[in-house]
Amino acid sequence: SQTIHQWPATLVQPVGSPLSLECTVEGTSNPNLYWYRQAAGRGLQLLFYSVGIGQISSEVPQNLSASRPQDRQFILSSKKLLLSDSGFYLCAWSAARLGTGGSQPQHFGDGTRLSIL
Amino acid sequence: GQNIDQPTEMTATEGAIVQINCTYQTSGFNGLFWYQQHAGEAPTFLSYNVLDGLEEKGRFSSFLSRSKGYSYLLLKELQMKDSASYLCAGGNNAGNMLTFGGGTRLMVKP
């Protein structure tokens, strides 16, 4: 069965510090990978998605970046964190969509709660 | 793009039935997902509808009407543990992207 691991679970960082959040998927090949952010009491905002190694699409311009150095590894980074970067960060995976078939469900990691001081 | 609307909060009584509605306006619509998210936790996948009609999974059922741009999640025999946010999400023909609504926070009371 497929599993998704995301770490750390909680992180407290000062403004201006760098960030690296890591996500790995097991039990599947060539997954689609996603990074979301969720502000308290709000919905999910898609930040980045990837359909393959080295292929990253950004949905929201900001001081965050993402990389996919291996098939099942997805990293979210920042060089200098802002107060507004606080939130609950979620990594998700899905199987690649098959041709013109229906969408595939996305499955989420446990999330990282990031607090910027 | 897609626009997903669902109520912000609902309250129901243990043992009762509750229906959470979701309306969507999309281009390239390709299915409707429902997720459950307990406070402080990640969302978990509940159901997926791509064709019109009702899909039943135990106490939970989900309905879709593509012509009306409407879906609902039906929870029967409510339990206290069903207190959570329920997220409606629309799939898009362009890749496997989902657009999430803001979520409906359901409070189940004794």
Short mmCIF file of C-alpha atoms in Angstrom, two decimals:
data_model
loop_
_atom_site.label_atom_id
_atom_site.label_comp_id
_atom_site.label_asym_id
_atom_site.label_seq_id
_atom_site.Cartn_x
_atom_site.Cartn_y
_atom_site.Cartn_z
CA SER A 1 0.00 0.00 0.00
CA GLN A 2 1.02 3.61 -0.53
CA THR A 3 2.20 5.81 2.31
CA ILE A 4 3.22 9.45 2.49
CA HIS A 5 5.62 10.85 5.05
CA GLN A 6 6.01 14.51 5.86
CA TRP A 7 8.31 16.11 8.40
CA PRO A 8 8.73 17.83 10.73
CA ALA A 9 5.29 17.82 12.36
CA THR A 10 5.84 21.18 14.05
CA LEU A 11 8.32 23.95 13.37
CA VAL A 12 8.93 27.34 14.95
CA GLN A 13 11.17 29.65 12.97
CA PRO A 14 12.24 33.32 13.27
CA VAL A 15 11.39 35.81 10.55
CA GLY A 16 14.07 35.87 7.88
CA SER A 17 15.29 32.33 8.49
CA PRO A 18 15.37 29.64 5.77
CA LEU A 19 12.91 26.76 5.48
CA SER A 20 13.03 23.21 4.21
CA LEU A 21 10.07 20.82 4.48
CA GLU A 22 10.37 17.35 3.07
CA CYS A 23 7.81 14.87 1.82
CA THR A 24 8.32 11.32 0.55
CA VAL A 25 5.92 8.78 -0.90
CA GLU A 26 6.31 5.00 -0.79
CA GLY A 27 4.56 2.20 -2.63
CA THR A 28 3.91 3.95 -5.95
CA SER A 29 5.84 5.20 -8.97
CA ASN A 30 5.62 8.50 -10.85
CA PRO A 31 3.03 10.06 -8.54
CA ASN A 32 1.71 13.58 -8.92
CA LEU A 33 2.87 15.57 -5.90
CA TYR A 34 1.37 18.70 -4.32
CA TRP A 35 2.13 21.28 -1.64
CA TYR A 36 -0.78 23.11 0.02
CA ARG A 37 -1.02 25.70 2.75
CA GLN A 38 -3.97 26.06 5.08
CA ALA A 39 -4.45 29.14 7.24
CA ALA A 40 -6.31 28.63 10.53
CA GLY A 41 -10.00 27.90 9.88
CA ARG A 42 -9.62 28.26 6.13
CA GLY A 43 -9.55 26.08 3.03
CA LEU A 44 -6.56 24.62 1.23
CA GLN A 45 -4.45 26.82 -1.02
CA LEU A 46 -2.44 24.98 -3.67
CA LEU A 47 1.16 26.23 -3.72
CA PHE A 48 2.99 23.87 -6.08
CA TYR A 49 2.39 20.67 -7.98
CA SER A 50 4.64 18.30 -9.89
CA VAL A 51 3.94 15.62 -12.48
CA GLY A 52 7.54 14.34 -12.66
CA ILE A 53 11.16 14.78 -11.57
CA GLY A 54 12.30 18.36 -12.05
CA GLN A 55 8.82 19.48 -13.21
CA ILE A 56 7.33 22.07 -10.87
CA SER A 57 4.34 24.33 -11.44
CA SER A 58 3.70 27.25 -9.14
CA GLU A 59 0.17 28.37 -8.43
CA VAL A 60 0.84 31.34 -6.18
CA PRO A 61 3.79 33.76 -6.56
CA GLN A 62 5.56 34.18 -3.24
CA ASN A 63 8.87 33.65 -1.50
CA LEU A 64 8.49 29.86 -1.45
CA SER A 65 9.93 27.38 -3.92
CA ALA A 66 9.61 23.65 -4.48
CA SER A 67 11.87 20.98 -5.88
CA ARG A 68 11.50 17.34 -6.84
CA PRO A 69 14.99 15.82 -6.88
CA GLN A 70 13.72 12.22 -6.96
CA ASP A 71 10.53 10.57 -8.21
CA ARG A 72 8.97 10.24 -4.76
CA GLN A 73 10.52 13.20 -2.96
CA PHE A 74 9.08 16.71 -2.84
CA ILE A 75 10.70 19.59 -0.97
CA LEU A 76 9.29 22.99 -0.03
CA SER A 77 11.84 25.72 0.63
CA SER A 78 12.26 29.37 1.42
CA LYS A 79 15.40 31.51 1.69
CA LYS A 80 13.81 34.06 4.04
CA LEU A 81 10.56 33.41 5.88
CA LEU A 82 7.91 36.09 6.37
CA LEU A 83 5.34 36.32 9.16
CA SER A 84 2.66 35.61 6.57
CA ASP A 85 4.22 32.21 5.86
CA SER A 86 2.78 30.82 9.09
CA GLY A 87 0.27 28.05 8.53
CA PHE A 88 -0.38 24.37 8.18
CA TYR A 89 1.57 22.93 5.24
CA LEU A 90 0.30 19.76 3.63
CA CYS A 91 1.96 17.51 1.09
CA ALA A 92 -0.25 15.25 -1.02
CA TRP A 93 0.14 12.64 -3.72
CA SER A 94 -2.15 11.19 -6.37
CA ALA A 95 -1.82 8.67 -9.12
CA ALA A 96 -1.32 10.23 -12.52
CA ARG A 97 -4.60 10.82 -14.33
CA LEU A 98 -5.20 8.19 -17.00
CA GLY A 99 -5.86 9.78 -20.39
CA THR A 100 -9.30 11.33 -20.45
CA GLY A 101 -10.45 9.44 -17.38
CA GLY A 102 -11.74 10.92 -14.17
CA SER A 103 -9.60 12.76 -11.66
CA GLN A 104 -7.61 10.77 -9.10
CA PRO A 105 -8.06 11.41 -5.36
CA GLN A 106 -5.26 13.16 -3.56
CA HIS A 107 -3.94 11.66 -0.33
CA PHE A 108 -2.38 13.87 2.30
CA GLY A 109 0.56 13.61 4.66
CA ASP A 110 0.11 14.49 8.33
CA GLY A 111 1.15 18.11 7.74
CA THR A 112 3.66 20.54 9.23
CA ARG A 113 2.45 23.28 11.51
CA LEU A 114 4.78 26.25 10.89
CA SER A 115 4.88 29.22 13.23
CA ILE A 116 6.94 32.28 12.37
CA LEU A 117 8.04 34.50 15.25
CA GLY B 1 -11.05 28.25 -13.13
CA GLN B 2 -13.33 26.86 -10.48
CA ASN B 3 -15.45 28.35 -7.73
CA ILE B 4 -16.61 26.08 -4.90
CA ASP B 5 -19.22 27.20 -2.33
CA GLN B 6 -20.28 25.41 0.83
CA PRO B 7 -21.74 26.57 4.17
CA THR B 8 -19.22 27.62 6.79
CA GLU B 9 -20.77 25.86 9.78
CA MET B 10 -23.51 23.40 10.63
CA THR B 11 -24.75 21.87 13.87
CA ALA B 12 -26.57 18.56 14.24
CA THR B 13 -27.59 16.13 16.97
CA GLU B 14 -26.04 12.75 17.67
CA GLY B 15 -28.01 10.01 15.89
CA ALA B 16 -29.55 12.38 13.36
CA ILE B 17 -28.96 12.84 9.62
CA VAL B 18 -27.19 15.88 8.17
CA GLN B 19 -26.74 17.01 4.57
CA ILE B 20 -23.82 19.25 3.62
CA ASN B 21 -24.32 21.02 0.30
CA CYS B 22 -21.72 22.15 -2.20
CA THR B 23 -22.20 24.14 -5.39
CA TYR B 24 -19.55 24.63 -8.02
CA GLN B 25 -18.95 26.70 -11.10
CA THR B 26 -16.18 25.34 -13.18
CA SER B 27 -14.59 25.07 -16.54
CA GLY B 28 -13.38 21.60 -17.45
CA PHE B 29 -15.14 19.95 -14.49
CA ASN B 30 -14.02 16.38 -13.97
CA GLY B 31 -15.52 15.04 -10.78
CA LEU B 32 -16.32 16.08 -7.22
CA PHE B 33 -14.47 14.96 -4.08
CA TRP B 34 -15.38 15.06 -0.42
CA TYR B 35 -12.77 15.05 2.36
CA GLN B 36 -13.06 14.93 6.15
CA GLN B 37 -10.64 16.95 8.27
CA HIS B 38 -10.55 16.73 12.06
CA ALA B 39 -9.15 19.74 13.89
CA GLY B 40 -5.37 19.85 13.67
CA GLU B 41 -5.17 16.89 11.31
CA ALA B 42 -4.77 16.33 7.58
CA PRO B 43 -7.78 15.82 5.29
CA THR B 44 -8.78 12.24 4.53
CA PHE B 45 -10.53 11.18 1.34
CA LEU B 46 -14.21 10.22 1.74
CA SER B 47 -15.81 9.98 -1.70
CA TYR B 48 -15.64 10.79 -5.40
CA ASN B 49 -18.49 11.36 -7.86
CA VAL B 50 -17.91 11.82 -11.57
CA LEU B 51 -21.33 10.67 -12.83
CA ASP B 52 -24.73 11.93 -11.72
CA GLY B 53 -26.31 10.06 -8.85
CA LEU B 54 -25.73 8.78 -5.36
CA GLU B 55 -22.68 6.90 -4.10
CA GLU B 56 -23.13 5.16 -0.77
CA LYS B 57 -20.37 4.09 1.62
CA GLY B 58 -21.75 2.93 4.94
CA ARG B 59 -23.07 5.90 6.93
CA PHE B 60 -21.78 8.37 4.33
CA SER B 61 -23.31 9.02 0.91
CA SER B 62 -22.42 11.58 -1.74
CA PHE B 63 -24.61 12.89 -4.55
CA LEU B 64 -23.76 14.75 -7.74
CA SER B 65 -25.84 16.64 -10.32
CA ARG B 66 -23.59 17.90 -13.09
CA SER B 67 -26.38 19.81 -14.82
CA LYS B 68 -27.07 21.78 -11.63
CA GLY B 69 -23.45 22.13 -10.50
CA TYR B 70 -24.45 20.67 -7.16
CA SER B 71 -23.29 18.00 -4.77
CA TYR B 72 -24.09 16.99 -1.23
CA LEU B 73 -22.59 14.77 1.44
CA LEU B 74 -25.12 12.92 3.58
CA LEU B 75 -24.11 11.64 7.00
CA LYS B 76 -26.49 9.22 8.74
CA GLU B 77 -26.63 8.06 12.37
CA LEU B 78 -24.34 10.87 13.42
CA GLN B 79 -21.69 10.14 16.01
CA MET B 80 -19.72 12.57 18.14
CA LYS B 81 -16.57 11.61 16.22
CA ASP B 82 -18.16 12.98 13.03
CA SER B 83 -17.50 16.50 14.36
CA ALA B 84 -15.00 17.77 11.79
CA SER B 85 -14.66 19.99 8.74
CA TYR B 86 -15.92 18.57 5.46
CA LEU B 87 -14.18 19.83 2.34
CA CYS B 88 -15.74 19.79 -1.10
CA ALA B 89 -13.25 19.80 -4.01
CA GLY B 90 -13.73 19.93 -7.77
CA GLY B 91 -11.49 18.08 -10.21
CA ASN B 92 -10.34 19.71 -13.43
CA ASN B 93 -9.74 18.29 -16.90
CA ALA B 94 -6.37 20.02 -17.01
CA GLY B 95 -4.20 17.52 -15.20
CA ASN B 96 -5.18 16.25 -11.77
CA MET B 97 -5.75 19.56 -10.02
CA LEU B 98 -8.33 19.99 -7.30
CA THR B 99 -9.95 23.24 -6.20
CA PHE B 100 -11.10 23.11 -2.59
CA GLY B 101 -13.98 24.93 -0.99
CA GLY B 102 -13.45 26.61 2.37
CA GLY B 103 -14.90 23.62 4.23
CA THR B 104 -18.02 23.14 6.36
CA ARG B 105 -17.37 22.81 10.09
CA LEU B 106 -19.86 20.29 11.48
CA MET B 107 -20.50 20.21 15.21
CA VAL B 108 -22.33 17.14 16.52
CA LYS B 109 -24.04 17.69 19.87
CA PRO B 110 -25.34 15.06 22.32
#
